[in-house]
């Protein structure tokens, strides 16, 4: 019963390097989200998807790209990492949209440091 | 301006104390979420409520839609309740906006 799985759990990058964070869910959820969590701030939405093949921008999308080629996977890419992208990244999924009062299920997070 | 405000930011308590964490929001909502972030970082959903009160074990969540205010209560607090408690409100149908969290430490 895995739920939402994020890989990797930790990563250190140099400025300018690229990487992809993978989120996989086994609950057949339509909605998937990528958030970043920074000290003193609430979780902020980067990008989200309302179904396979769809993506949409959230609150802080600049410097990130996403893809949802398969319903169970939601990938977050950093094309050219910057120190400002040092953060903890969380993926979440839900069966219905947030306004309909369904819970979001979170992964354990990826701690990313950009040097 | 954060549309979801939590208070207090930090809270310490002795084991057994009654805890109250408050959440005020300025957006119109259909359901408010309470979440718990463990010291190890994992986040779990505790409650979603759109009216009245919900109870799960020693946790009780209440909401007043007219006043746009919700509270999370913990009865007979225990050190294992130490965590960050986060409230979140839906907006624009698909998304949640999160408060900055209340860090609770319960000492034996």
Short mmCIF file of C-alpha atoms in Angstrom, two decimals, chain A residues 8-102:
data_model
loop_
_atom_site.label_atom_id
_atom_site.label_comp_id
_atom_site.label_asym_id
_atom_site.label_seq_id
_atom_site.Cartn_x
_atom_site.Cartn_y
_atom_site.Cartn_z
CA UNK A 8 14.76 10.76 -4.91
CA UNK A 9 14.49 11.66 -1.21
CA UNK A 10 17.59 13.84 -1.20
CA UNK A 11 19.68 15.46 -3.91
CA UNK A 12 22.43 18.02 -4.15
CA UNK A 13 22.91 19.83 -7.44
CA UNK A 14 25.25 22.45 -8.75
CA UNK A 15 23.86 25.64 -10.23
CA UNK A 16 22.92 25.09 -13.85
CA UNK A 17 22.47 21.33 -13.61
CA UNK A 18 19.17 19.73 -14.53
CA UNK A 19 17.17 17.01 -12.85
CA UNK A 20 13.76 15.38 -12.70
CA UNK A 21 11.77 14.54 -9.60
CA UNK A 22 9.41 11.62 -9.95
CA UNK A 23 6.06 11.24 -8.21
CA UNK A 24 4.10 8.01 -8.48
CA UNK A 25 0.69 7.22 -6.99
CA UNK A 26 -1.11 3.89 -6.93
CA UNK A 27 -4.57 5.16 -5.90
CA UNK A 28 -5.87 5.94 -9.39
CA UNK A 29 -6.21 9.62 -8.46
CA UNK A 30 -7.01 12.14 -11.17
CA UNK A 31 -5.44 15.17 -9.50
CA UNK A 32 -1.73 15.52 -8.81
CA UNK A 33 0.22 18.46 -7.41
CA UNK A 34 3.79 19.61 -6.90
CA UNK A 35 4.50 21.94 -3.96
CA UNK A 36 7.58 23.50 -2.50
CA UNK A 37 8.01 24.20 1.20
CA UNK A 38 10.35 26.91 2.41
CA UNK A 39 11.04 28.07 5.98
CA UNK A 40 8.40 30.47 7.30
CA UNK A 41 6.12 29.96 4.33
CA UNK A 42 3.17 27.75 3.66
CA UNK A 43 3.26 25.08 1.00
CA UNK A 44 3.21 26.79 -2.39
CA UNK A 45 1.83 25.18 -5.51
CA UNK A 46 4.26 24.90 -8.42
CA UNK A 47 2.25 23.00 -11.03
CA UNK A 48 -0.68 20.66 -10.96
CA UNK A 49 -2.55 18.24 -13.19
CA UNK A 50 -6.26 17.45 -13.37
CA UNK A 51 -5.77 14.27 -15.35
CA UNK A 52 -3.50 12.30 -17.66
CA UNK A 53 -2.01 14.50 -20.35
CA UNK A 54 -2.93 17.79 -18.63
CA UNK A 55 -0.82 20.25 -16.67
CA UNK A 56 -1.42 23.74 -15.30
CA UNK A 57 0.61 26.43 -13.59
CA UNK A 58 0.32 27.07 -9.91
CA UNK A 59 1.52 29.91 -7.75
CA UNK A 60 5.29 29.64 -8.38
CA UNK A 61 5.84 27.86 -11.75
CA UNK A 62 8.89 29.76 -13.05
CA UNK A 63 11.98 27.60 -13.54
CA UNK A 64 10.02 24.33 -13.45
CA UNK A 65 8.36 22.11 -16.02
CA UNK A 66 6.06 19.15 -15.53
CA UNK A 67 4.65 16.24 -17.46
CA UNK A 68 1.81 13.77 -16.83
CA UNK A 69 2.17 11.20 -19.60
CA UNK A 70 0.70 8.43 -17.43
CA UNK A 71 -2.08 8.86 -14.90
CA UNK A 72 -0.01 7.44 -12.06
CA UNK A 73 3.12 9.56 -12.64
CA UNK A 74 3.76 13.28 -12.35
CA UNK A 75 7.27 14.50 -13.15
CA UNK A 76 8.79 17.80 -12.04
CA UNK A 77 11.79 19.05 -13.99
CA UNK A 78 14.38 21.68 -13.27
CA UNK A 79 16.08 22.59 -16.52
CA UNK A 80 18.79 24.84 -15.06
CA UNK A 81 18.87 24.68 -11.27
CA UNK A 82 19.32 27.89 -9.29
CA UNK A 83 20.11 28.34 -5.57
CA UNK A 84 16.62 29.87 -5.11
CA UNK A 85 15.20 26.45 -5.91
CA UNK A 86 16.74 24.96 -2.78
CA UNK A 87 13.67 23.67 -0.97
CA UNK A 88 11.70 20.65 0.12
CA UNK A 89 9.42 19.45 -2.65
CA UNK A 90 6.19 17.59 -1.98
CA UNK A 91 3.99 15.75 -4.40
CA UNK A 92 0.34 15.14 -3.58
CA UNK A 93 -2.64 13.50 -5.21
CA UNK A 94 -6.39 13.57 -4.70
CA UNK A 95 -9.35 11.76 -6.16
CA UNK A 96 -11.33 14.96 -6.64
CA UNK A 97 -10.59 18.66 -6.82
CA UNK A 98 -9.73 20.55 -3.66
CA UNK A 99 -12.99 22.46 -3.56
CA UNK A 100 -14.96 19.24 -3.17
CA UNK A 101 -13.46 18.48 0.19
CA UNK A 102 -11.41 15.44 -0.67
#
